[in-house]
């Protein structure tokens, strides 16, 4: 078994990232195949429970109020709509529902109470529930955990050095603090980034170093390709090359061998062959369902056809136990 290390240096990560491509894929695939369930792919489905009007200035994001992007702005959805979306996602093969809100941070108000009710309701459907709501305090993380939240997504997006070019309304340290709060509440951590923002390869390596040097590796690391959206400052960014996606996924897989690496935003632009390379390089999760938060994504049917072709199977919910259960705690201890 590959050792779980938390002391990767930039030089080591860079050497892996720059390995000749086929050697890199082979090495990542070898790490991936040490996991007996390598042909299982975890499927998450996204729903935007509160869209647009966000006060932050994330340069990639169609939901920031300051950019004119034509996004369909709406207040928090009724619980029934979220439950219906969860049922549809479950029928499509998803084991996890991730609820996103265009908030800078969670406030202790009625909207948060509503999210708590949604978490409870989706949990009752025997689905893993994930939220991505912006920054959280320790007590808010605990409240989500008590409601049955399985995972929390909070991306670092880019390197610490590059952060100010992309977001000025919060700091890298704010992001890391929230990850600490999530970890402390024993919620599974989902944190990754975006490529194609105009970052350098050194920035990608630096972000991977931060993720792999956390006291415990995130259970999931989403690798997103920027979806350039008209009206955002990054609208004119060229599409990232699939080879860059493969290098990011493979490097993440090698340096965080127990982590689920998610081939995230950007799949509508990728062929089945290109996605197959990403699975070969160690991706073992996707977002499915025809929409991400506000932009298009392949449909459940298209993805099921791809799974059949490639011999992949959807992973069942709660394979690693339910949140706060003894097994999860033991697994956490074993992974350190
Ligand atoms: N507001 C919360 C936050 O920022 O954490 C949660 C929602 S936010 C939309 C979740 C993540 O979506 C961001 O951290 C970013 O990584 C990703 N994202 C947003 N817009 C994107 C885009 N155009 N392309 C790729 N990923 C994007
Ligand atoms: C993640 O890493 N990617 C997802 C999810 N976590 C929340 C979001 C992608 C958003 C893409 C742009 C949009 O659809 O608005
Ligand atoms: Fe707001 Fe999140 Fe979009 Fe940033 S990424 S503008 S915090 S919704």
mmCIF file of C-alpha atoms and ligand atoms in Angstrom:
data_model
loop_
_atom_site.group_PDB
_atom_site.id
_atom_site.type_symbol
_atom_site.label_atom_id
_atom_site.label_comp_id
_atom_site.label_asym_id
_atom_site.label_seq_id
_atom_site.Cartn_x
_atom_site.Cartn_y
_atom_site.Cartn_z
ATOM 1 C CA UNK A 1 0.000 0.000 0.000
ATOM 2 C CA UNK A 2 1.167 3.520 -0.713
ATOM 3 C CA UNK A 3 2.186 5.451 2.335
ATOM 4 C CA UNK A 4 0.019 8.466 3.216
ATOM 5 C CA UNK A 5 2.403 11.413 3.493
ATOM 6 C CA UNK A 6 1.783 14.959 4.647
ATOM 7 C CA UNK A 7 5.231 16.356 3.929
ATOM 8 C CA UNK A 8 5.353 16.457 0.131
ATOM 9 C CA UNK A 9 7.656 19.210 -1.124
ATOM 10 C CA UNK A 10 7.020 21.370 -4.191
ATOM 11 C CA UNK A 11 10.078 19.782 -5.845
ATOM 12 C CA UNK A 12 8.713 16.253 -5.370
ATOM 13 C CA UNK A 13 5.226 17.208 -6.579
ATOM 14 C CA UNK A 14 6.694 19.051 -9.563
ATOM 15 C CA UNK A 15 8.773 16.033 -10.516
ATOM 16 C CA UNK A 16 5.646 13.853 -10.470
ATOM 17 C CA UNK A 17 3.594 16.434 -12.417
ATOM 18 C CA UNK A 18 6.282 16.668 -15.125
ATOM 19 C CA UNK A 19 6.797 12.911 -15.531
ATOM 20 C CA UNK A 20 6.446 11.871 -19.213
ATOM 21 C CA UNK A 21 2.702 11.601 -19.694
ATOM 22 C CA UNK A 22 2.277 7.867 -20.238
ATOM 23 C CA UNK A 23 4.602 7.052 -17.337
ATOM 24 C CA UNK A 24 2.601 9.422 -15.162
ATOM 25 C CA UNK A 25 -0.711 7.788 -16.113
ATOM 26 C CA UNK A 26 0.784 4.337 -15.536
ATOM 27 C CA UNK A 27 2.075 5.288 -12.094
ATOM 28 C CA UNK A 28 -1.227 6.903 -11.077
ATOM 29 C CA UNK A 29 -3.205 3.940 -12.412
ATOM 30 C CA UNK A 30 -0.980 1.614 -10.375
ATOM 31 C CA UNK A 31 -1.693 3.558 -7.170
ATOM 32 C CA UNK A 32 -5.381 3.575 -8.091
ATOM 33 C CA UNK A 33 -5.478 -0.179 -8.663
ATOM 34 C CA UNK A 34 -4.134 -0.906 -5.206
ATOM 35 C CA UNK A 35 -7.631 0.054 -4.131
ATOM 36 C CA UNK A 36 -9.787 -3.032 -4.685
ATOM 37 C CA UNK A 37 -12.751 -0.896 -5.734
ATOM 38 C CA UNK A 38 -10.974 0.967 -8.513
ATOM 39 C CA UNK A 39 -13.786 0.403 -11.035
ATOM 40 C CA UNK A 40 -16.314 2.092 -8.733
ATOM 41 C CA UNK A 41 -17.036 5.720 -9.394
ATOM 42 C CA UNK A 42 -18.759 7.869 -6.829
ATOM 43 C CA UNK A 43 -21.524 9.994 -8.328
ATOM 44 C CA UNK A 44 -22.547 13.309 -6.816
ATOM 45 C CA UNK A 45 -25.315 15.482 -8.107
ATOM 46 C CA UNK A 46 -25.410 19.238 -7.570
ATOM 47 C CA UNK A 47 -28.298 21.538 -6.799
ATOM 48 C CA UNK A 48 -28.052 25.259 -6.354
ATOM 49 C CA UNK A 49 -30.335 25.963 -3.389
ATOM 50 C CA UNK A 50 -29.635 29.714 -3.514
ATOM 51 C CA UNK A 51 -28.387 31.166 -6.782
ATOM 52 C CA UNK A 52 -26.599 34.413 -7.654
ATOM 53 C CA UNK A 53 -26.336 37.749 -5.888
ATOM 54 C CA UNK A 54 -23.141 36.749 -4.048
ATOM 55 C CA UNK A 55 -21.102 39.621 -2.554
ATOM 56 C CA UNK A 56 -17.726 37.948 -3.294
ATOM 57 C CA UNK A 57 -15.585 38.787 -6.346
ATOM 58 C CA UNK A 58 -14.351 35.319 -7.405
ATOM 59 C CA UNK A 59 -13.210 36.054 -10.959
ATOM 60 C CA UNK A 60 -14.485 32.748 -12.363
ATOM 61 C CA UNK A 61 -17.941 32.773 -10.832
ATOM 62 C CA UNK A 62 -21.207 33.464 -12.658
ATOM 63 C CA UNK A 63 -22.947 33.954 -9.278
ATOM 64 C CA UNK A 64 -21.028 37.031 -8.103
ATOM 65 C CA UNK A 65 -23.495 39.958 -7.974
ATOM 66 C CA UNK A 66 -20.945 42.371 -9.447
ATOM 67 C CA UNK A 67 -20.746 40.594 -12.836
ATOM 68 C CA UNK A 68 -23.565 40.692 -15.421
ATOM 69 C CA UNK A 69 -23.852 37.025 -16.312
ATOM 70 C CA UNK A 70 -27.583 36.538 -16.837
ATOM 71 C CA UNK A 71 -27.696 33.830 -14.176
ATOM 72 C CA UNK A 72 -31.199 32.978 -12.928
ATOM 73 C CA UNK A 73 -30.979 34.608 -9.473
ATOM 74 C CA UNK A 74 -33.266 33.056 -6.856
ATOM 75 C CA UNK A 75 -33.719 33.026 -3.097
ATOM 76 C CA UNK A 76 -33.510 29.818 -1.117
ATOM 77 C CA UNK A 77 -35.509 26.959 -2.674
ATOM 78 C CA UNK A 78 -38.365 25.238 -0.863
ATOM 79 C CA UNK A 79 -37.354 21.965 0.811
ATOM 80 C CA UNK A 80 -39.790 19.984 -1.376
ATOM 81 C CA UNK A 81 -37.959 21.052 -4.529
ATOM 82 C CA UNK A 82 -34.638 19.908 -3.086
ATOM 83 C CA UNK A 83 -36.084 16.556 -1.992
ATOM 84 C CA UNK A 84 -37.546 16.028 -5.490
ATOM 85 C CA UNK A 85 -34.136 16.802 -7.042
ATOM 86 C CA UNK A 86 -32.491 14.373 -4.623
ATOM 87 C CA UNK A 87 -34.920 11.601 -5.585
ATOM 88 C CA UNK A 88 -34.236 12.228 -9.266
ATOM 89 C CA UNK A 89 -30.491 12.159 -8.637
ATOM 90 C CA UNK A 90 -30.769 8.911 -6.671
ATOM 91 C CA UNK A 91 -32.753 7.322 -9.491
ATOM 92 C CA UNK A 92 -30.003 8.450 -11.883
ATOM 93 C CA UNK A 93 -27.365 6.579 -9.852
ATOM 94 C CA UNK A 94 -26.097 9.363 -7.575
ATOM 95 C CA UNK A 95 -25.138 8.411 -4.034
ATOM 96 C CA UNK A 96 -24.540 11.985 -2.932
ATOM 97 C CA UNK A 97 -26.407 15.269 -3.259
ATOM 98 C CA UNK A 98 -24.386 18.445 -2.940
ATOM 99 C CA UNK A 99 -26.326 21.621 -2.145
ATOM 100 C CA UNK A 100 -24.655 24.870 -3.120
ATOM 101 C CA UNK A 101 -25.469 28.398 -1.981
ATOM 102 C CA UNK A 102 -24.062 31.635 -3.387
ATOM 103 C CA UNK A 103 -23.083 32.904 0.033
ATOM 104 C CA UNK A 104 -19.819 34.398 1.257
ATOM 105 C CA UNK A 105 -20.413 32.710 4.584
ATOM 106 C CA UNK A 106 -23.189 31.083 6.551
ATOM 107 C CA UNK A 107 -25.202 33.368 8.825
ATOM 108 C CA UNK A 108 -27.200 32.067 11.760
ATOM 109 C CA UNK A 109 -30.564 33.007 10.294
ATOM 110 C CA UNK A 110 -33.761 31.483 8.848
ATOM 111 C CA UNK A 111 -32.032 30.518 5.606
ATOM 112 C CA UNK A 112 -29.507 28.431 7.509
ATOM 113 C CA UNK A 113 -32.384 26.815 9.434
ATOM 114 C CA UNK A 114 -33.879 25.894 6.056
ATOM 115 C CA UNK A 115 -30.615 24.351 4.868
ATOM 116 C CA UNK A 116 -30.484 22.305 8.079
ATOM 117 C CA UNK A 117 -33.987 21.000 7.319
ATOM 118 C CA UNK A 118 -32.887 20.116 3.763
ATOM 119 C CA UNK A 119 -29.875 18.216 5.106
ATOM 120 C CA UNK A 120 -32.141 16.201 7.399
ATOM 121 C CA UNK A 121 -34.657 15.493 4.626
ATOM 122 C CA UNK A 122 -32.062 14.313 2.081
ATOM 123 C CA UNK A 123 -30.316 12.225 4.721
ATOM 124 C CA UNK A 124 -33.592 10.398 5.266
ATOM 125 C CA UNK A 125 -33.492 9.321 1.602
ATOM 126 C CA UNK A 126 -30.344 7.344 2.401
ATOM 127 C CA UNK A 127 -28.153 9.611 0.355
ATOM 128 C CA UNK A 128 -24.881 11.175 1.437
ATOM 129 C CA UNK A 129 -25.523 14.883 1.866
ATOM 130 C CA UNK A 130 -22.919 17.497 1.024
ATOM 131 C CA UNK A 131 -23.120 21.284 1.290
ATOM 132 C CA UNK A 132 -21.062 24.120 -0.116
ATOM 133 C CA UNK A 133 -22.204 27.308 1.558
ATOM 134 C CA UNK A 134 -19.042 29.412 1.891
ATOM 135 C CA UNK A 135 -17.242 30.074 5.153
ATOM 136 C CA UNK A 136 -18.412 28.378 8.362
ATOM 137 C CA UNK A 137 -17.721 28.851 12.058
ATOM 138 C CA UNK A 138 -17.004 25.896 14.328
ATOM 139 C CA UNK A 139 -20.508 25.918 15.769
ATOM 140 C CA UNK A 140 -22.159 26.118 12.337
ATOM 141 C CA UNK A 141 -20.104 23.124 11.203
ATOM 142 C CA UNK A 142 -21.231 21.257 14.322
ATOM 143 C CA UNK A 143 -24.859 22.122 13.629
ATOM 144 C CA UNK A 144 -24.552 20.717 10.101
ATOM 145 C CA UNK A 145 -22.881 17.575 11.454
ATOM 146 C CA UNK A 146 -25.671 17.101 13.990
ATOM 147 C CA UNK A 147 -28.218 17.375 11.158
ATOM 148 C CA UNK A 148 -26.471 14.456 9.415
ATOM 149 C CA UNK A 149 -24.232 16.281 6.928
ATOM 150 C CA UNK A 150 -21.805 13.813 5.363
ATOM 151 C CA UNK A 151 -19.396 16.112 3.490
ATOM 152 C CA UNK A 152 -18.601 19.798 3.078
ATOM 153 C CA UNK A 153 -17.119 21.245 -0.117
ATOM 154 C CA UNK A 154 -14.852 24.245 0.237
ATOM 155 C CA UNK A 155 -12.311 24.683 -2.560
ATOM 156 C CA UNK A 156 -8.919 26.353 -2.356
ATOM 157 C CA UNK A 157 -9.313 27.051 -6.090
ATOM 158 C CA UNK A 158 -5.686 28.067 -6.747
ATOM 159 C CA UNK A 159 -2.379 28.568 -4.923
ATOM 160 C CA UNK A 160 -1.956 30.871 -1.956
ATOM 161 C CA UNK A 161 0.395 33.021 -4.090
ATOM 162 C CA UNK A 162 -2.181 33.361 -6.892
ATOM 163 C CA UNK A 163 -5.240 33.844 -4.663
ATOM 164 C CA UNK A 164 -5.350 37.669 -4.735
ATOM 165 C CA UNK A 165 -5.470 37.677 -8.544
ATOM 166 C CA UNK A 166 -8.674 35.596 -8.437
ATOM 167 C CA UNK A 167 -10.429 36.684 -5.217
ATOM 168 C CA UNK A 168 -9.872 39.815 -3.151
ATOM 169 C CA UNK A 169 -12.851 39.636 -0.801
ATOM 170 C CA UNK A 170 -11.424 36.879 1.433
ATOM 171 C CA UNK A 171 -8.046 35.306 2.156
ATOM 172 C CA UNK A 172 -6.526 31.878 1.705
ATOM 173 C CA UNK A 173 -6.323 31.639 5.452
ATOM 174 C CA UNK A 174 -10.102 32.213 5.738
ATOM 175 C CA UNK A 175 -10.529 29.196 3.476
ATOM 176 C CA UNK A 176 -8.147 27.037 5.526
ATOM 177 C CA UNK A 177 -9.901 28.027 8.768
ATOM 178 C CA UNK A 178 -13.240 26.764 7.446
ATOM 179 C CA UNK A 179 -11.606 23.468 6.446
ATOM 180 C CA UNK A 180 -10.351 23.174 10.027
ATOM 181 C CA UNK A 181 -13.860 23.769 11.387
ATOM 182 C CA UNK A 182 -15.305 21.128 9.070
ATOM 183 C CA UNK A 183 -12.624 18.627 10.084
ATOM 184 C CA UNK A 184 -13.190 19.320 13.763
ATOM 185 C CA UNK A 185 -16.923 18.574 13.386
ATOM 186 C CA UNK A 186 -15.942 15.170 11.843
ATOM 187 C CA UNK A 187 -17.550 16.013 8.519
ATOM 188 C CA UNK A 188 -15.858 14.533 5.456
ATOM 189 C CA UNK A 189 -13.747 17.204 3.719
ATOM 190 C CA UNK A 190 -14.090 17.941 0.001
ATOM 191 C CA UNK A 191 -11.579 20.512 -1.234
ATOM 192 C CA UNK A 192 -9.835 21.055 -4.527
ATOM 193 C CA UNK A 193 -9.470 23.662 -7.204
ATOM 194 C CA UNK A 194 -9.884 24.943 -10.726
ATOM 195 C CA UNK A 195 -7.411 24.857 -13.591
ATOM 196 C CA UNK A 196 -7.551 27.216 -16.540
ATOM 197 C CA UNK A 197 -7.772 30.423 -14.480
ATOM 198 C CA UNK A 198 -4.532 31.707 -16.050
ATOM 199 C CA UNK A 199 -2.467 30.208 -13.215
ATOM 200 C CA UNK A 200 1.056 28.871 -13.737
ATOM 201 C CA UNK A 201 2.051 25.246 -13.358
ATOM 202 C CA UNK A 202 3.856 26.319 -10.152
ATOM 203 C CA UNK A 203 0.502 27.550 -8.802
ATOM 204 C CA UNK A 204 -1.077 24.167 -9.472
ATOM 205 C CA UNK A 205 1.789 22.448 -7.703
ATOM 206 C CA UNK A 206 1.596 24.846 -4.786
ATOM 207 C CA UNK A 207 -2.153 24.191 -4.374
ATOM 208 C CA UNK A 208 -1.548 20.434 -4.466
ATOM 209 C CA UNK A 209 1.139 20.891 -1.815
ATOM 210 C CA UNK A 210 -1.280 22.768 0.456
ATOM 211 C CA UNK A 211 -3.929 20.052 0.050
ATOM 212 C CA UNK A 212 -1.498 17.189 0.612
ATOM 213 C CA UNK A 213 0.146 18.879 3.608
ATOM 214 C CA UNK A 214 -3.129 19.310 5.513
ATOM 215 C CA UNK A 215 -3.109 17.395 8.837
ATOM 216 C CA UNK A 216 -5.425 14.900 7.148
ATOM 217 C CA UNK A 217 -5.925 14.662 3.382
ATOM 218 C CA UNK A 218 -9.371 15.702 2.142
ATOM 219 C CA UNK A 219 -11.557 12.648 1.511
ATOM 220 C CA UNK A 220 -12.437 14.192 -1.888
ATOM 221 C CA UNK A 221 -10.444 16.501 -4.133
ATOM 222 C CA UNK A 222 -12.440 17.975 -7.011
ATOM 223 C CA UNK A 223 -10.410 18.993 -10.051
ATOM 224 C CA UNK A 224 -12.485 21.503 -12.017
ATOM 225 C CA UNK A 225 -11.692 22.840 -15.474
ATOM 226 C CA UNK A 226 -12.786 26.473 -15.635
ATOM 227 C CA UNK A 227 -16.163 26.870 -17.309
ATOM 228 C CA UNK A 228 -15.670 30.334 -18.808
ATOM 229 C CA UNK A 229 -18.861 32.342 -18.346
ATOM 230 C CA UNK A 230 -19.669 35.531 -20.261
ATOM 231 C CA UNK A 231 -19.706 38.570 -18.000
ATOM 232 C CA UNK A 232 -17.039 37.211 -15.608
ATOM 233 C CA UNK A 233 -13.469 38.555 -15.776
ATOM 234 C CA UNK A 234 -12.267 35.120 -16.917
ATOM 235 C CA UNK A 235 -14.789 34.790 -19.759
ATOM 236 C CA UNK A 236 -12.078 34.906 -22.431
ATOM 237 C CA UNK A 237 -9.783 32.308 -20.884
ATOM 238 C CA UNK A 238 -8.873 29.555 -23.350
ATOM 239 C CA UNK A 239 -10.214 26.098 -22.521
ATOM 240 C CA UNK A 240 -7.733 23.976 -20.569
ATOM 241 C CA UNK A 241 -6.103 21.087 -22.345
ATOM 242 C CA UNK A 242 -7.228 17.607 -21.377
ATOM 243 C CA UNK A 243 -3.553 16.743 -20.835
ATOM 244 C CA UNK A 244 -3.442 19.320 -18.039
ATOM 245 C CA UNK A 245 -6.543 17.737 -16.465
ATOM 246 C CA UNK A 246 -4.878 14.320 -16.702
ATOM 247 C CA UNK A 247 -1.655 15.621 -15.109
ATOM 248 C CA UNK A 248 -3.559 17.270 -12.236
ATOM 249 C CA UNK A 249 -5.693 14.196 -11.568
ATOM 250 C CA UNK A 250 -2.749 11.794 -11.762
ATOM 251 C CA UNK A 251 -0.562 13.924 -9.495
ATOM 252 C CA UNK A 252 -3.359 14.287 -6.928
ATOM 253 C CA UNK A 253 -3.970 10.525 -7.059
ATOM 254 C CA UNK A 254 -0.284 9.745 -6.424
ATOM 255 C CA UNK A 255 0.318 12.195 -3.580
ATOM 256 C CA UNK A 256 -3.050 11.562 -1.839
ATOM 257 C CA UNK A 257 -3.462 7.820 -2.410
ATOM 258 C CA UNK A 258 -6.600 7.298 -0.269
ATOM 259 C CA UNK A 259 -8.450 10.354 -1.564
ATOM 260 C CA UNK A 260 -11.295 10.281 -4.057
ATOM 261 C CA UNK A 261 -10.245 12.550 -6.936
ATOM 262 C CA UNK A 262 -13.256 14.017 -8.721
ATOM 263 C CA UNK A 263 -13.292 14.825 -12.424
ATOM 264 C CA UNK A 264 -15.514 17.858 -11.845
ATOM 265 C CA UNK A 265 -16.565 20.866 -13.961
ATOM 266 C CA UNK A 266 -15.673 20.845 -17.644
ATOM 267 C CA UNK A 267 -16.931 17.414 -18.750
ATOM 268 C CA UNK A 268 -19.342 18.755 -21.392
ATOM 269 C CA UNK A 269 -16.268 19.807 -23.377
ATOM 270 C CA UNK A 270 -14.605 16.400 -23.034
ATOM 271 C CA UNK A 271 -15.111 13.332 -25.203
ATOM 272 C CA UNK A 272 -15.644 9.881 -23.684
ATOM 273 C CA UNK A 273 -12.084 9.000 -24.714
ATOM 274 C CA UNK A 274 -10.735 12.013 -22.815
ATOM 275 C CA UNK A 275 -12.789 11.182 -19.739
ATOM 276 C CA UNK A 276 -11.589 7.566 -19.937
ATOM 277 C CA UNK A 277 -8.016 8.852 -19.689
ATOM 278 C CA UNK A 278 -8.961 10.791 -16.554
ATOM 279 C CA UNK A 279 -10.452 7.631 -14.980
ATOM 280 C CA UNK A 280 -7.326 5.723 -15.979
ATOM 281 C CA UNK A 281 -5.245 8.450 -14.293
ATOM 282 C CA UNK A 282 -7.122 7.902 -11.041
ATOM 283 C CA UNK A 283 -10.338 9.926 -11.105
ATOM 284 C CA UNK A 284 -13.014 8.005 -9.224
ATOM 285 C CA UNK A 285 -15.840 10.460 -8.890
ATOM 286 C CA UNK A 286 -17.917 12.772 -11.061
ATOM 287 C CA UNK A 287 -20.716 15.293 -10.820
ATOM 288 C CA UNK A 288 -23.694 13.965 -12.766
ATOM 289 C CA UNK A 289 -27.024 15.450 -13.796
ATOM 290 C CA UNK A 290 -27.605 17.936 -16.575
ATOM 291 C CA UNK A 291 -26.582 20.966 -14.567
ATOM 292 C CA UNK A 292 -23.648 21.722 -12.288
ATOM 293 C CA UNK A 293 -24.738 24.739 -10.237
ATOM 294 C CA UNK A 294 -25.619 27.104 -13.091
ATOM 295 C CA UNK A 295 -23.839 25.663 -16.154
ATOM 296 C CA UNK A 296 -24.542 22.527 -18.244
ATOM 297 C CA UNK A 297 -23.196 19.046 -17.522
ATOM 298 C CA UNK A 298 -23.721 15.652 -19.242
ATOM 299 C CA UNK A 299 -27.074 13.974 -18.442
ATOM 300 C CA UNK A 300 -27.457 10.878 -16.219
ATOM 301 C CA UNK A 301 -28.280 8.833 -19.328
ATOM 302 C CA UNK A 302 -25.134 9.903 -21.168
ATOM 303 C CA UNK A 303 -23.040 9.075 -18.115
ATOM 304 C CA UNK A 304 -24.665 5.672 -17.627
ATOM 305 C CA UNK A 305 -23.848 4.844 -21.266
ATOM 306 C CA UNK A 306 -20.248 5.891 -20.618
ATOM 307 C CA UNK A 307 -20.085 3.769 -17.445
ATOM 308 C CA UNK A 308 -21.346 0.763 -19.341
ATOM 309 C CA UNK A 309 -18.833 1.261 -22.123
ATOM 310 C CA UNK A 310 -15.906 1.653 -19.724
ATOM 311 C CA UNK A 311 -16.990 -1.040 -17.247
ATOM 312 C CA UNK A 312 -17.435 1.398 -14.365
ATOM 313 C CA UNK A 313 -20.057 1.048 -11.643
ATOM 314 C CA UNK A 314 -21.605 3.715 -9.415
ATOM 315 C CA UNK A 315 -20.461 3.502 -5.799
ATOM 316 C CA UNK A 316 -23.177 2.867 -3.198
ATOM 317 C CA UNK A 317 -23.919 5.478 -0.544
ATOM 318 C CA UNK A 318 -22.259 5.218 2.911
ATOM 319 C CA UNK A 319 -19.591 2.720 1.893
ATOM 320 C CA UNK A 320 -17.380 4.208 4.594
ATOM 321 C CA UNK A 321 -20.114 4.398 7.216
ATOM 322 C CA UNK A 322 -22.399 7.216 8.239
ATOM 323 C CA UNK A 323 -21.073 10.468 9.675
ATOM 324 C CA UNK A 324 -20.053 10.328 13.322
ATOM 325 C CA UNK A 325 -20.284 6.556 13.320
ATOM 326 C CA UNK A 326 -17.542 4.546 14.890
ATOM 327 C CA UNK A 327 -16.314 3.177 11.534
ATOM 328 C CA UNK A 328 -15.839 6.673 10.164
ATOM 329 C CA UNK A 329 -13.886 7.660 13.259
ATOM 330 C CA UNK A 330 -11.710 4.566 13.027
ATOM 331 C CA UNK A 331 -11.088 5.170 9.354
ATOM 332 C CA UNK A 332 -10.098 8.739 10.144
ATOM 333 C CA UNK A 333 -7.650 7.538 12.761
ATOM 334 C CA UNK A 334 -6.206 4.909 10.412
ATOM 335 C CA UNK A 335 -5.680 7.434 7.619
ATOM 336 C CA UNK A 336 -3.528 9.754 9.732
HETATM 337 N N1 LIG B 1 -20.163 30.193 -2.352
HETATM 338 C C1 LIG B 1 -19.572 29.015 -1.892
HETATM 339 C C2 LIG B 1 -18.062 29.010 -2.038
HETATM 340 O O1 LIG B 1 -17.527 29.788 -2.809
HETATM 341 O O2 LIG B 1 -17.428 28.181 -1.384
HETATM 342 C C3 LIG B 1 -20.118 27.747 -2.533
HETATM 343 C C4 LIG B 1 -20.467 27.741 -4.002
HETATM 344 S S1 LIG B 1 -19.118 28.012 -5.142
HETATM 345 C C5 LIG B 1 -19.970 28.236 -6.655
HETATM 346 C C6 LIG B 1 -18.336 26.413 -5.213
HETATM 347 C C7 LIG B 1 -17.155 26.227 -6.121
HETATM 348 O O3 LIG B 1 -17.552 26.164 -7.484
HETATM 349 C C8 LIG B 1 -16.079 27.299 -6.154
HETATM 350 O O4 LIG B 1 -15.222 27.210 -5.068
HETATM 351 C C9 LIG B 1 -15.354 26.971 -7.447
HETATM 352 O O5 LIG B 1 -14.301 26.084 -7.195
HETATM 353 C C10 LIG B 1 -16.423 26.310 -8.299
HETATM 354 N N2 LIG B 1 -16.758 27.126 -9.473
HETATM 355 C C11 LIG B 1 -17.514 28.239 -9.493
HETATM 356 N N3 LIG B 1 -17.600 28.744 -10.732
HETATM 357 C C12 LIG B 1 -16.878 27.932 -11.543
HETATM 358 C C13 LIG B 1 -16.572 27.939 -12.937
HETATM 359 N N4 LIG B 1 -17.010 28.896 -13.739
HETATM 360 N N5 LIG B 1 -15.803 26.949 -13.425
HETATM 361 C C14 LIG B 1 -15.344 25.971 -12.588
HETATM 362 N N6 LIG B 1 -15.599 25.917 -11.276
HETATM 363 C C15 LIG B 1 -16.337 26.888 -10.739
HETATM 364 C C1 LIG B 2 -16.775 21.789 -7.189
HETATM 365 O O1 LIG B 2 -15.561 21.598 -6.977
HETATM 366 N N1 LIG B 2 -17.301 22.040 -8.368
HETATM 367 C C2 LIG B 2 -18.743 22.225 -8.260
HETATM 368 C C3 LIG B 2 -18.997 21.965 -6.755
HETATM 369 N N2 LIG B 2 -17.686 21.753 -6.238
HETATM 370 C C4 LIG B 2 -19.761 22.903 -5.961
HETATM 371 C C5 LIG B 2 -19.220 23.498 -8.810
HETATM 372 C C6 LIG B 2 -18.841 23.749 -10.257
HETATM 373 C C7 LIG B 2 -19.515 24.987 -10.683
HETATM 374 C C8 LIG B 2 -19.343 25.269 -12.136
HETATM 375 C C9 LIG B 2 -19.987 26.538 -12.539
HETATM 376 C C10 LIG B 2 -21.478 26.560 -12.356
HETATM 377 O O2 LIG B 2 -22.186 25.607 -12.767
HETATM 378 O O3 LIG B 2 -21.989 27.561 -11.850
HETATM 379 FE FE1 LIG B 3 -19.832 33.592 -4.250
HETATM 380 FE FE2 LIG B 3 -18.925 31.096 -4.088
HETATM 381 FE FE3 LIG B 3 -19.267 32.279 -6.479
HETATM 382 FE FE4 LIG B 3 -17.306 33.104 -4.926
HETATM 383 S S1 LIG B 3 -17.512 31.049 -5.823
HETATM 384 S S2 LIG B 3 -18.762 34.426 -6.018
HETATM 385 S S3 LIG B 3 -18.207 32.856 -2.890
HETATM 386 S S4 LIG B 3 -20.849 31.767 -5.017
#
